[in-house]
PDB file of C-alpha atoms and ligand atoms in Angstrom:
ATOM      1  CA  MET L   1      88.368 -27.482 -62.880  1.00 43.00           C
ATOM      2  CA  GLU L   2      84.630 -27.508 -63.628  1.00 59.00           C
ATOM      3  CA  GLY L   3      84.415 -23.932 -64.929  1.00 80.00           C
ATOM      4  CA  LYS L   4      82.852 -21.287 -62.739  1.00 94.00           C
ATOM      5  CA  VAL L   5      79.320 -21.464 -64.148  1.00 97.00           C
ATOM      6  CA  LEU L   6      77.884 -20.737 -60.682  1.00 98.00           C
ATOM      7  CA  GLU L   7      80.104 -17.717 -60.069  1.00 96.00           C
ATOM      8  CA  ASN L   8      77.885 -14.881 -58.715  1.00 95.00           C
ATOM      9  CA  LYS L   9      75.414 -17.473 -57.386  1.00 98.00           C
ATOM     10  CA  VAL L  10      74.821 -17.822 -53.653  1.00 98.00           C
ATOM     11  CA  ALA L  11      73.904 -21.263 -52.327  1.00 99.00           C
ATOM     12  CA  LEU L  12      72.516 -21.941 -48.859  1.00 99.00           C
ATOM     13  CA  VAL L  13      72.947 -25.569 -47.763  1.00 99.00           C
ATOM     14  CA  THR L  14      71.227 -26.880 -44.629  1.00 99.00           C
ATOM     15  CA  GLY L  15      72.975 -29.770 -42.922  1.00 98.00           C
ATOM     16  CA  GLY L  16      76.030 -28.470 -44.762  1.00 98.00           C
ATOM     17  CA  SER L  17      78.604 -29.323 -42.100  1.00 98.00           C
ATOM     18  CA  SER L  18      78.517 -33.089 -42.585  1.00 98.00           C
ATOM     19  CA  GLY L  19      77.901 -35.984 -44.918  1.00 98.00           C
ATOM     20  CA  MET L  20      75.807 -35.280 -48.014  1.00 98.00           C
ATOM     21  CA  GLY L  21      75.285 -31.576 -47.231  1.00 98.00           C
ATOM     22  CA  ARG L  22      79.016 -31.138 -46.912  1.00 98.00           C
ATOM     23  CA  ALA L  23      79.676 -32.925 -50.228  1.00 98.00           C
ATOM     24  CA  ILE L  24      76.995 -30.763 -51.871  1.00 98.00           C
ATOM     25  CA  ALA L  25      78.460 -27.528 -50.465  1.00 98.00           C
ATOM     26  CA  LEU L  26      81.952 -28.471 -51.647  1.00 98.00           C
ATOM     27  CA  GLY L  27      80.592 -29.534 -55.045  1.00 98.00           C
ATOM     28  CA  LEU L  28      78.718 -26.258 -55.587  1.00 98.00           C
ATOM     29  CA  ALA L  29      81.771 -24.256 -54.468  1.00 98.00           C
ATOM     30  CA  LYS L  30      83.851 -25.988 -57.187  1.00 98.00           C
ATOM     31  CA  TYR L  31      81.548 -24.357 -59.739  1.00 98.00           C
ATOM     32  CA  GLY L  32      82.092 -20.957 -58.105  1.00 98.00           C
ATOM     33  CA  ALA L  33      78.981 -20.674 -55.895  1.00 98.00           C
ATOM     34  CA  LYS L  34      79.322 -18.734 -52.647  1.00 98.00           C
ATOM     35  CA  ILE L  35      78.287 -21.018 -49.803  1.00 99.00           C
ATOM     36  CA  VAL L  36      76.176 -20.398 -46.708  1.00 99.00           C
ATOM     37  CA  CYS L  37      76.533 -23.506 -44.562  1.00 98.00           C
ATOM     38  CA  CYS L  38      73.538 -23.713 -42.197  1.00 98.00           C
ATOM     39  CA  ASP L  39      73.808 -26.376 -39.546  1.00 98.00           C
ATOM     40  CA  LEU L  40      73.323 -27.069 -35.855  1.00 98.00           C
ATOM     41  CA  LYS L  41      77.100 -27.286 -35.538  1.00 98.00           C
ATOM     42  CA  GLU L  42      80.045 -25.863 -37.423  1.00 98.00           C
ATOM     43  CA  MET L  43      82.109 -29.048 -37.013  1.00 98.00           C
ATOM     44  CA  ALA L  44      81.183 -32.167 -38.971  1.00 98.00           C
ATOM     45  CA  ASN L  45      79.353 -35.063 -37.344  1.00 97.00           C
ATOM     46  CA  PRO L  46      82.213 -36.882 -35.532  1.00 96.00           C
ATOM     47  CA  GLU L  47      80.767 -40.242 -36.656  1.00 97.00           C
ATOM     48  CA  GLY L  48      81.184 -39.255 -40.299  1.00 97.00           C
ATOM     49  CA  TYR L  49      83.429 -40.868 -42.923  1.00 97.00           C
ATOM     50  CA  GLU L  50      84.890 -37.618 -44.309  1.00 96.00           C
ATOM     51  CA  GLU L  51      88.701 -37.623 -44.270  1.00 94.00           C
ATOM     52  CA  ASP L  52      88.780 -33.852 -43.737  1.00 95.00           C
ATOM     53  CA  LYS L  53      86.028 -33.754 -41.099  1.00 95.00           C
ATOM     54  CA  ASN L  54      88.195 -31.811 -38.620  1.00 97.00           C
ATOM     55  CA  VAL L  55      88.023 -28.759 -40.897  1.00 98.00           C
ATOM     56  CA  PRO L  56      84.719 -26.828 -41.091  1.00 98.00           C
ATOM     57  CA  VAL L  57      83.266 -26.743 -44.586  1.00 98.00           C
ATOM     58  CA  ALA L  58      83.353 -22.920 -44.870  1.00 98.00           C
ATOM     59  CA  GLU L  59      87.059 -22.980 -44.058  1.00 98.00           C
ATOM     60  CA  LEU L  60      87.672 -25.671 -46.709  1.00 98.00           C
ATOM     61  CA  VAL L  61      85.865 -23.626 -49.349  1.00 98.00           C
ATOM     62  CA  ILE L  62      87.867 -20.503 -48.438  1.00 98.00           C
ATOM     63  CA  ARG L  63      91.148 -22.476 -48.470  1.00 97.00           C
ATOM     64  CA  ASN L  64      90.259 -23.561 -52.029  1.00 97.00           C
ATOM     65  CA  GLY L  65      89.829 -19.928 -53.089  1.00 97.00           C
ATOM     66  CA  GLY L  66      86.029 -19.680 -52.707  1.00 98.00           C
ATOM     67  CA  SER L  67      83.675 -17.696 -50.449  1.00 98.00           C
ATOM     68  CA  ALA L  68      81.679 -19.226 -47.609  1.00 98.00           C
ATOM     69  CA  ILE L  69      80.195 -18.506 -44.207  1.00 98.00           C
ATOM     70  CA  PHE L  70      78.804 -20.678 -41.452  1.00 98.00           C
ATOM     71  CA  CYS L  71      75.442 -19.900 -39.893  1.00 98.00           C
ATOM     72  CA  GLN L  72      74.247 -21.747 -36.808  1.00 98.00           C
ATOM     73  CA  VAL L  73      70.668 -22.781 -37.514  1.00 98.00           C
ATOM     74  CA  ASP L  74      68.182 -25.353 -36.353  1.00 98.00           C
ATOM     75  CA  ILE L  75      65.758 -25.575 -39.285  1.00 98.00           C
ATOM     76  CA  SER L  76      62.926 -26.394 -36.882  1.00 98.00           C
ATOM     77  CA  ASN L  77      63.347 -22.927 -35.300  1.00 98.00           C
ATOM     78  CA  ALA L  78      61.570 -20.271 -37.367  1.00 98.00           C
ATOM     79  CA  GLU L  79      63.462 -17.368 -35.788  1.00 98.00           C
ATOM     80  CA  GLN L  80      66.874 -18.931 -36.469  1.00 98.00           C
ATOM     81  CA  VAL L  81      65.880 -19.714 -40.054  1.00 98.00           C
ATOM     82  CA  GLY L  82      64.756 -16.109 -40.590  1.00 98.00           C
ATOM     83  CA  LYS L  83      68.083 -14.855 -39.236  1.00 98.00           C
ATOM     84  CA  ALA L  84      70.002 -17.196 -41.576  1.00 98.00           C
ATOM     85  CA  PHE L  85      68.267 -15.667 -44.591  1.00 98.00           C
ATOM     86  CA  GLU L  86      69.020 -12.156 -43.235  1.00 98.00           C
ATOM     87  CA  LYS L  87      72.678 -13.072 -42.693  1.00 98.00           C
ATOM     88  CA  THR L  88      72.909 -14.476 -46.223  1.00 98.00           C
ATOM     89  CA  LEU L  89      71.580 -11.262 -47.727  1.00 98.00           C
ATOM     90  CA  THR L  90      73.769  -9.047 -45.525  1.00 98.00           C
ATOM     91  CA  GLU L  91      76.871 -11.036 -46.428  1.00 98.00           C
ATOM     92  CA  PHE L  92      76.292 -11.805 -50.110  1.00 98.00           C
ATOM     93  CA  GLY L  93      73.345  -9.582 -51.169  1.00 98.00           C
ATOM     94  CA  ARG L  94      71.338 -12.325 -52.883  1.00 98.00           C
ATOM     95  CA  LEU L  95      70.304 -15.982 -52.770  1.00 98.00           C
ATOM     96  CA  ASP L  96      70.035 -18.280 -55.780  1.00 98.00           C
ATOM     97  CA  ILE L  97      70.158 -21.888 -54.602  1.00 99.00           C
ATOM     98  CA  VAL L  98      68.762 -23.564 -51.492  1.00 99.00           C
ATOM     99  CA  ILE L  99      69.614 -27.161 -50.675  1.00 99.00           C
ATOM    100  CA  ASN L 100      67.480 -28.680 -47.935  1.00 99.00           C
ATOM    101  CA  CYS L 101      69.648 -31.510 -46.659  1.00 98.00           C
ATOM    102  CA  ALA L 102      69.237 -31.227 -42.867  1.00 98.00           C
ATOM    103  CA  GLY L 103      67.114 -34.084 -41.608  1.00 98.00           C
ATOM    104  CA  TYR L 104      66.273 -36.049 -38.503  1.00 98.00           C
ATOM    105  CA  TRP L 105      66.483 -39.831 -38.283  1.00 97.00           C
ATOM    106  CA  ALA L 106      66.133 -42.092 -35.233  1.00 95.00           C
ATOM    107  CA  PRO L 107      67.123 -45.762 -34.800  1.00 92.00           C
ATOM    108  CA  PHE L 108      64.681 -48.407 -36.063  1.00 93.00           C
ATOM    109  CA  ARG L 109      61.635 -49.332 -33.995  1.00 95.00           C
ATOM    110  CA  ASP L 110      58.232 -50.812 -34.822  1.00 97.00           C
ATOM    111  CA  PHE L 111      55.290 -48.513 -35.557  1.00 97.00           C
ATOM    112  CA  ALA L 112      53.573 -49.590 -32.310  1.00 98.00           C
ATOM    113  CA  HIS L 113      56.526 -48.278 -30.327  1.00 98.00           C
ATOM    114  CA  GLU L 114      56.754 -44.885 -31.986  1.00 98.00           C
ATOM    115  CA  ASP L 115      55.266 -42.000 -29.996  1.00 98.00           C
ATOM    116  CA  ASP L 116      54.037 -38.443 -30.385  1.00 98.00           C
ATOM    117  CA  GLU L 117      57.403 -37.067 -29.334  1.00 98.00           C
ATOM    118  CA  LEU L 118      59.153 -38.880 -32.202  1.00 98.00           C
ATOM    119  CA  TRP L 119      56.499 -37.875 -34.719  1.00 98.00           C
ATOM    120  CA  SER L 120      56.610 -34.239 -33.546  1.00 98.00           C
ATOM    121  CA  LYS L 121      60.374 -34.052 -33.911  1.00 98.00           C
ATOM    122  CA  MET L 122      60.336 -35.751 -37.331  1.00 98.00           C
ATOM    123  CA  ALA L 123      57.589 -33.421 -38.515  1.00 98.00           C
ATOM    124  CA  ALA L 124      59.254 -30.309 -37.033  1.00 98.00           C
ATOM    125  CA  VAL L 125      62.572 -30.933 -38.781  1.00 98.00           C
ATOM    126  CA  ASN L 126      61.826 -32.977 -41.902  1.00 98.00           C
ATOM    127  CA  THR L 127      58.438 -31.574 -42.914  1.00 98.00           C
ATOM    128  CA  LEU L 128      57.966 -28.128 -41.345  1.00 98.00           C
ATOM    129  CA  GLY L 129      61.673 -27.234 -41.418  1.00 98.00           C
ATOM    130  CA  THR L 130      62.030 -28.131 -45.103  1.00 99.00           C
ATOM    131  CA  ALA L 131      58.755 -26.391 -46.046  1.00 98.00           C
ATOM    132  CA  ARG L 132      59.785 -23.232 -44.157  1.00 98.00           C
ATOM    133  CA  MET L 133      63.143 -23.159 -45.927  1.00 98.00           C
ATOM    134  CA  CYS L 134      61.403 -23.587 -49.302  1.00 99.00           C
ATOM    135  CA  ARG L 135      58.914 -20.783 -48.636  1.00 98.00           C
ATOM    136  CA  LEU L 136      61.534 -18.257 -47.553  1.00 98.00           C
ATOM    137  CA  ALA L 137      63.751 -19.232 -50.488  1.00 98.00           C
ATOM    138  CA  ILE L 138      60.919 -18.722 -52.987  1.00 98.00           C
ATOM    139  CA  GLN L 139      59.983 -15.374 -51.397  1.00 98.00           C
ATOM    140  CA  GLN L 140      63.569 -14.191 -51.876  1.00 98.00           C
ATOM    141  CA  PHE L 141      63.891 -15.616 -55.407  1.00 98.00           C
ATOM    142  CA  LEU L 142      60.742 -13.713 -56.413  1.00 98.00           C
ATOM    143  CA  LYS L 143      62.500 -10.442 -55.520  1.00 98.00           C
ATOM    144  CA  GLN L 144      65.306 -11.274 -57.956  1.00 98.00           C
ATOM    145  CA  GLU L 145      65.540 -11.322 -61.719  1.00 98.00           C
ATOM    146  CA  VAL L 146      65.480 -14.396 -63.969  1.00 98.00           C
ATOM    147  CA  ASP L 147      68.970 -15.316 -65.164  1.00 98.00           C
ATOM    148  CA  LEU L 148      68.217 -16.528 -68.680  1.00 96.00           C
ATOM    149  CA  LYS L 149      71.702 -17.947 -69.203  1.00 96.00           C
ATOM    150  CA  TRP L 150      71.327 -20.119 -66.124  1.00 98.00           C
ATOM    151  CA  GLY L 151      67.669 -20.646 -67.023  1.00 98.00           C
ATOM    152  CA  SER L 152      66.191 -19.861 -63.616  1.00 98.00           C
ATOM    153  CA  ARG L 153      65.245 -17.304 -61.015  1.00 98.00           C
ATOM    154  CA  GLY L 154      66.229 -19.735 -58.278  1.00 98.00           C
ATOM    155  CA  ARG L 155      66.720 -23.431 -57.570  1.00 98.00           C
ATOM    156  CA  ILE L 156      65.722 -25.600 -54.640  1.00 99.00           C
ATOM    157  CA  VAL L 157      66.903 -29.161 -54.175  1.00 99.00           C
ATOM    158  CA  ASN L 158      65.355 -31.104 -51.304  1.00 99.00           C
ATOM    159  CA  ILE L 159      66.856 -34.289 -49.889  1.00 98.00           C
ATOM    160  CA  SER L 160      64.292 -36.905 -48.930  1.00 98.00           C
ATOM    161  CA  SER L 161      65.069 -40.635 -48.771  1.00 98.00           C
ATOM    162  CA  CYS L 162      64.289 -43.878 -50.585  1.00 97.00           C
ATOM    163  CA  ALA L 163      62.170 -44.513 -47.459  1.00 97.00           C
ATOM    164  CA  GLY L 164      59.859 -41.710 -48.643  1.00 97.00           C
ATOM    165  CA  GLY L 165      58.957 -43.625 -51.807  1.00 95.00           C
ATOM    166  CA  PHE L 166      58.532 -47.194 -50.633  1.00 91.00           C
ATOM    167  CA  GLY L 167      57.824 -48.882 -47.311  1.00 88.00           C
ATOM    168  CA  PHE L 168      60.818 -49.312 -45.061  1.00 86.00           C
ATOM    169  CA  PRO L 169      60.520 -51.311 -41.825  1.00 90.00           C
ATOM    170  CA  GLY L 170      61.160 -49.608 -38.485  1.00 95.00           C
ATOM    171  CA  GLU L 171      60.971 -46.105 -39.935  1.00 96.00           C
ATOM    172  CA  VAL L 172      57.313 -45.142 -40.159  1.00 97.00           C
ATOM    173  CA  ALA L 173      57.563 -41.546 -38.922  1.00 98.00           C
ATOM    174  CA  TYR L 174      60.764 -40.969 -40.886  1.00 98.00           C
ATOM    175  CA  SER L 175      59.271 -42.480 -44.055  1.00 97.00           C
ATOM    176  CA  ALA L 176      56.079 -40.438 -43.750  1.00 98.00           C
ATOM    177  CA  THR L 177      57.913 -37.149 -43.247  1.00 98.00           C
ATOM    178  CA  LYS L 178      60.325 -37.922 -46.094  1.00 98.00           C
ATOM    179  CA  ALA L 179      57.323 -38.714 -48.328  1.00 98.00           C
ATOM    180  CA  SER L 180      56.013 -35.256 -47.428  1.00 98.00           C
ATOM    181  CA  ILE L 181      59.243 -33.789 -48.820  1.00 98.00           C
ATOM    182  CA  ASN L 182      58.725 -35.668 -52.108  1.00 98.00           C
ATOM    183  CA  HIS L 183      55.244 -34.304 -52.411  1.00 98.00           C
ATOM    184  CA  MET L 184      55.976 -30.713 -51.363  1.00 98.00           C
ATOM    185  CA  THR L 185      58.599 -30.836 -54.125  1.00 99.00           C
ATOM    186  CA  ARG L 186      55.990 -31.769 -56.753  1.00 98.00           C
ATOM    187  CA  ALA L 187      53.188 -29.467 -55.582  1.00 98.00           C
ATOM    188  CA  GLY L 188      55.542 -26.544 -54.888  1.00 98.00           C
ATOM    189  CA  ALA L 189      57.160 -26.935 -58.303  1.00 98.00           C
ATOM    190  CA  LEU L 190      53.731 -26.666 -59.939  1.00 98.00           C
ATOM    191  CA  ASP L 191      53.035 -23.364 -58.166  1.00 98.00           C
ATOM    192  CA  HIS L 192      56.349 -21.793 -59.145  1.00 98.00           C
ATOM    193  CA  ALA L 193      57.307 -23.164 -62.568  1.00 98.00           C
ATOM    194  CA  LYS L 194      55.735 -20.007 -64.008  1.00 98.00           C
ATOM    195  CA  ASP L 195      58.269 -18.000 -61.963  1.00 98.00           C
ATOM    196  CA  TYR L 196      61.298 -19.881 -63.379  1.00 98.00           C
ATOM    197  CA  ILE L 197      61.906 -21.493 -59.979  1.00 99.00           C
ATOM    198  CA  ASN L 198      63.016 -25.132 -60.137  1.00 99.00           C
ATOM    199  CA  ILE L 199      62.149 -27.351 -57.169  1.00 99.00           C
ATOM    200  CA  ASN L 200      63.562 -30.855 -57.352  1.00 99.00           C
ATOM    201  CA  CYS L 201      64.396 -33.581 -54.884  1.00 99.00           C
ATOM    202  CA  VAL L 202      66.996 -36.304 -54.507  1.00 99.00           C
ATOM    203  CA  ALA L 203      65.962 -39.465 -52.655  1.00 98.00           C
ATOM    204  CA  PRO L 204      69.128 -41.212 -51.458  1.00 98.00           C
ATOM    205  CA  GLY L 205      69.491 -44.928 -50.772  1.00 98.00           C
ATOM    206  CA  VAL L 206      71.927 -46.207 -48.157  1.00 98.00           C
ATOM    207  CA  VAL L 207      74.818 -43.767 -47.881  1.00 98.00           C
ATOM    208  CA  ALA L 208      77.901 -43.938 -45.634  1.00 98.00           C
ATOM    209  CA  THR L 209      77.589 -40.881 -43.397  1.00 98.00           C
ATOM    210  CA  GLY L 210      77.697 -40.215 -39.675  1.00 97.00           C
ATOM    211  CA  MET L 211      73.911 -40.519 -39.520  1.00 96.00           C
ATOM    212  CA  ALA L 212      74.061 -44.069 -40.940  1.00 96.00           C
ATOM    213  CA  ARG L 213      77.229 -45.287 -39.161  1.00 97.00           C
ATOM    214  CA  GLN L 214      75.390 -47.402 -36.606  1.00 95.00           C
ATOM    215  CA  ASN L 215      73.639 -49.228 -39.487  1.00 94.00           C
ATOM    216  CA  PHE L 216      76.919 -49.782 -41.321  1.00 97.00           C
ATOM    217  CA  GLU L 217      78.481 -51.177 -38.142  1.00 97.00           C
ATOM    218  CA  ASN L 218      75.587 -53.530 -37.378  1.00 96.00           C
ATOM    219  CA  ASN L 219      76.316 -56.693 -39.392  1.00 97.00           C
ATOM    220  CA  ALA L 220      72.677 -57.786 -39.762  1.00 96.00           C
ATOM    221  CA  ILE L 221      71.506 -54.343 -40.914  1.00 95.00           C
ATOM    222  CA  HIS L 222      74.540 -53.863 -43.163  1.00 97.00           C
ATOM    223  CA  GLU L 223      73.969 -57.229 -44.879  1.00 96.00           C
ATOM    224  CA  THR L 224      70.263 -56.475 -45.352  1.00 94.00           C
ATOM    225  CA  MET L 225      71.073 -53.117 -46.904  1.00 95.00           C
ATOM    226  CA  LYS L 226      73.687 -54.617 -49.213  1.00 95.00           C
ATOM    227  CA  LYS L 227      71.217 -57.305 -50.341  1.00 95.00           C
ATOM    228  CA  ALA L 228      68.550 -54.658 -50.984  1.00 94.00           C
ATOM    229  CA  THR L 229      70.955 -52.605 -53.134  1.00 96.00           C
ATOM    230  CA  PRO L 230      71.528 -54.153 -56.599  1.00 96.00           C
ATOM    231  CA  TRP L 231      74.656 -52.054 -57.263  1.00 97.00           C
ATOM    232  CA  PRO L 232      77.834 -53.762 -55.962  1.00 96.00           C
ATOM    233  CA  ARG L 233      78.497 -51.096 -53.336  1.00 98.00           C
ATOM    234  CA  LEU L 234      76.544 -48.824 -51.001  1.00 98.00           C
ATOM    235  CA  GLY L 235      76.512 -45.055 -51.511  1.00 98.00           C
ATOM    236  CA  THR L 236      78.860 -42.243 -50.595  1.00 98.00           C
ATOM    237  CA  ALA L 237      78.065 -38.621 -49.837  1.00 98.00           C
ATOM    238  CA  VAL L 238      79.759 -37.653 -53.118  1.00 98.00           C
ATOM    239  CA  ASP L 239      77.362 -39.925 -55.093  1.00 98.00           C
ATOM    240  CA  ILE L 240      74.535 -37.717 -53.825  1.00 98.00           C
ATOM    241  CA  GLY L 241      76.482 -34.461 -54.080  1.00 98.00           C
ATOM    242  CA  GLU L 242      77.227 -34.935 -57.794  1.00 98.00           C
ATOM    243  CA  VAL L 243      73.545 -35.354 -58.688  1.00 98.00           C
ATOM    244  CA  VAL L 244      72.453 -32.410 -56.537  1.00 99.00           C
ATOM    245  CA  VAL L 245      75.084 -30.205 -58.175  1.00 98.00           C
ATOM    246  CA  PHE L 246      73.761 -31.253 -61.606  1.00 98.00           C
ATOM    247  CA  LEU L 247      70.300 -30.054 -60.483  1.00 98.00           C
ATOM    248  CA  CYS L 248      71.821 -26.599 -59.915  1.00 98.00           C
ATOM    249  CA  LEU L 249      73.640 -26.279 -63.264  1.00 98.00           C
ATOM    250  CA  PRO L 250      72.300 -24.705 -66.488  1.00 98.00           C
ATOM    251  CA  GLY L 251      71.875 -28.166 -68.081  1.00 98.00           C
ATOM    252  CA  SER L 252      69.014 -29.117 -65.737  1.00 98.00           C
ATOM    253  CA  GLN L 253      67.036 -25.877 -66.150  1.00 98.00           C
ATOM    254  CA  TRP L 254      63.988 -27.598 -67.716  1.00 98.00           C
ATOM    255  CA  MET L 255      63.646 -30.085 -64.852  1.00 98.00           C
ATOM    256  CA  THR L 256      61.253 -29.317 -62.049  1.00 99.00           C
ATOM    257  CA  GLY L 257      59.097 -31.222 -59.573  1.00 98.00           C
ATOM    258  CA  GLN L 258      61.188 -34.380 -59.951  1.00 98.00           C
ATOM    259  CA  VAL L 259      62.171 -36.830 -57.234  1.00 98.00           C
ATOM    260  CA  LEU L 260      65.344 -38.573 -58.393  1.00 98.00           C
ATOM    261  CA  ALA L 261      66.276 -41.826 -56.700  1.00 98.00           C
ATOM    262  CA  VAL L 262      70.039 -42.001 -56.197  1.00 98.00           C
ATOM    263  CA  ASP L 263      70.158 -45.361 -54.512  1.00 98.00           C
ATOM    264  CA  GLY L 264      72.169 -47.968 -56.459  1.00 98.00           C
ATOM    265  CA  GLY L 265      68.870 -49.337 -57.777  1.00 97.00           C
ATOM    266  CA  MET L 266      67.352 -50.023 -54.353  1.00 96.00           C
ATOM    267  CA  THR L 267      63.887 -48.872 -55.390  1.00 96.00           C
ATOM    268  CA  ILE L 268      63.637 -50.517 -58.825  1.00 94.00           C
ATOM    269  CA  GLY L 269      62.735 -53.997 -57.650  1.00 88.00           C
ATOM    270  CA  VAL L 270      63.941 -57.088 -55.825  1.00 84.00           C
ATOM    271  CA  PRO L 271      67.590 -57.874 -56.658  1.00 82.00           C
ATOM    272  CA  PRO L 272      68.308 -61.369 -58.081  1.00 83.00           C
ATOM    273  CA  PRO L 273      69.844 -63.984 -55.753  1.00 81.00           C
ATOM    274  CA  GLN L 274      73.644 -63.665 -55.429  1.00 73.00           C
TER     275      GLN L 274
HETATM  276  N1  NAD Y   1      72.766 -41.579 -44.716  1.00 55.07           N
HETATM  277  C1  NAD Y   1      71.768 -42.211 -45.307  1.00 55.07           C
HETATM  278  O1  NAD Y   1      71.831 -43.440 -45.552  1.00 55.07           O
HETATM  279  C2  NAD Y   1      70.558 -41.434 -45.729  1.00 55.07           C
HETATM  280  C3  NAD Y   1      69.643 -42.057 -46.588  1.00 55.07           C
HETATM  281  C4  NAD Y   1      68.543 -41.365 -47.050  1.00 55.07           C
HETATM  282  C5  NAD Y   1      68.363 -40.037 -46.684  1.00 55.07           C
HETATM  283  N2  NAD Y   1      69.256 -39.431 -45.825  1.00 55.07           N
HETATM  284  C6  NAD Y   1      69.020 -38.011 -45.533  1.00 55.07           C
HETATM  285  O2  NAD Y   1      70.144 -37.282 -45.983  1.00 55.07           O
HETATM  286  C7  NAD Y   1      70.230 -36.042 -45.279  1.00 55.07           C
HETATM  287  C8  NAD Y   1      71.662 -35.806 -44.837  1.00 55.07           C
HETATM  288  O3  NAD Y   1      72.026 -36.775 -43.860  1.00 55.07           O
HETATM  289  P1  NAD Y   1      73.483 -37.422 -43.794  1.00 55.07           P
HETATM  290  O4  NAD Y   1      73.298 -38.871 -43.963  1.00 55.07           O
HETATM  291  O5  NAD Y   1      74.416 -36.674 -44.672  1.00 55.07           O
HETATM  292  O6  NAD Y   1      73.808 -37.204 -42.245  1.00 55.07           O
HETATM  293  P2  NAD Y   1      74.963 -36.407 -41.466  1.00 55.07           P
HETATM  294  O7  NAD Y   1      74.754 -36.694 -40.021  1.00 55.07           O
HETATM  295  O8  NAD Y   1      76.300 -36.695 -42.046  1.00 55.07           O
HETATM  296  O9  NAD Y   1      74.620 -34.879 -41.784  1.00 55.07           O
HETATM  297  C9  NAD Y   1      73.447 -34.283 -41.332  1.00 55.07           C
HETATM  298  C10 NAD Y   1      73.766 -32.845 -40.957  1.00 55.07           C
HETATM  299  O10 NAD Y   1      72.521 -32.176 -40.704  1.00 55.07           O
HETATM  300  C11 NAD Y   1      72.654 -31.407 -39.533  1.00 55.07           C
HETATM  301  N3  NAD Y   1      71.325 -31.227 -38.939  1.00 55.07           N
HETATM  302  C12 NAD Y   1      70.555 -32.180 -38.354  1.00 55.07           C
HETATM  303  N4  NAD Y   1      69.419 -31.630 -37.903  1.00 55.07           N
HETATM  304  C13 NAD Y   1      69.463 -30.315 -38.223  1.00 55.07           C
HETATM  305  C14 NAD Y   1      68.590 -29.225 -37.990  1.00 55.07           C
HETATM  306  N5  NAD Y   1      67.441 -29.378 -37.330  1.00 55.07           N
HETATM  307  N6  NAD Y   1      68.943 -28.005 -38.448  1.00 55.07           N
HETATM  308  C15 NAD Y   1      70.125 -27.835 -39.100  1.00 55.07           C
HETATM  309  N7  NAD Y   1      71.001 -28.823 -39.326  1.00 55.07           N
HETATM  310  C16 NAD Y   1      70.679 -30.053 -38.880  1.00 55.07           C
HETATM  311  C17 NAD Y   1      73.597 -32.209 -38.642  1.00 55.07           C
HETATM  312  O11 NAD Y   1      74.200 -31.399 -37.639  1.00 55.07           O
HETATM  313  C18 NAD Y   1      74.591 -32.748 -39.666  1.00 55.07           C
HETATM  314  O12 NAD Y   1      75.687 -31.865 -39.850  1.00 55.07           O
HETATM  315  C19 NAD Y   1      69.211 -36.139 -44.143  1.00 55.07           C
HETATM  316  O13 NAD Y   1      68.059 -35.406 -44.505  1.00 55.07           O
HETATM  317  C20 NAD Y   1      68.898 -37.630 -44.078  1.00 55.07           C
HETATM  318  O14 NAD Y   1      67.616 -37.871 -43.559  1.00 55.07           O
HETATM  319  C21 NAD Y   1      70.326 -40.106 -45.338  1.00 55.07           C
END
C-alpha cells in the first residue's frame, strides 16, 4: 500500500468515470484522497478498455475502503460546475486537488471541413470548461490554509494532449484548444505560485481509452500512431494516472507551470526506421 499521504485531502476529478480520469481517481484514492468524480455519466464509457468498467468509480473507491461521491456535471455548464463545488464542500468540507481530465474530441477531418459548431464545442469544453474549473478551484484553495508538510495550498493538474504541443493532422480545433490548456497552465501558475498553488499539466500521447477506440480499431490510424510512438507500445490510462498522482504528492511540491509529455516519446522527434 502506498501510505496514506493524501489522507484528509479532497480531490475532484472531471471525466473521472472513464479512461484516464478513472485511473487518476483510483490512483489518488490509493493514497487516501477522498474523491469527487465529476462526469457527464456515472457509468464508464462503454467503449473503454477498463476490466471493471461496469462498476462506477465512486463505488470502487468505497469498496476499497475509501470515500467518494459521484457528481453529474458537464464542465461546459457554469451552473452545474458551481453546484459540483458546492456539493464537494457540503460533503467533505474542503477541496485540495482538482484534476481537469474531461475533454471533447471529434473524429479526424481537414481544417477546411471544420465549422463553427465544432470550434464552439471544443472551446466550450476544453478551453472554457477547464479554465472555469481552475478559477473556482483557486478561489476555494485561497480560502484554505497552506499545508506545509504537503507543500501546497492546493494542486491543479490539467490534461491536455500531445496535439496541443505539436501539429497533428485532422485535429485543428482540438489541437488549438488543447494548446490553450498548456498555456493557461503556465500563465495561471505564474499568478498563483505566490499562493502555494501548483498548476501543472500532463500532455498524453496515444492512450487506449474509450475515446480513442475507433483509432485503435482502424488499422491505418493504429499503424500510423505506432510508428509515431518510439516506445514499443502505446499508452494505457494507468501510464497517465501514475504521473498525475505524482503531481499531487509531496515530492512534486516545487513543480509548477509544467506541461509534462507522457507519450512514449512521440513528441521528441522522428522515430528511426524499424
Ligand atoms: N485517449 C487518448 O489517446 C488521448 C490523448 C491525448 C489526450 N486525451 C485527453 O484525455 C482526457 C481523457 O480522455 P480519455 O481518453 O480518458 O477518454 P474517456 O472517454 O475514457 O473519458 C473521458 C470522460 O470524460 C467525460 N466527459 C466528456 N465530456 C465531459 C464534460 N463536458 N463534462 C464532464 N465530463 C465529460 C466522459 O463522459 C468520459 O467519462 C481528455 O481530455 C482527452 O482529450 C486523450
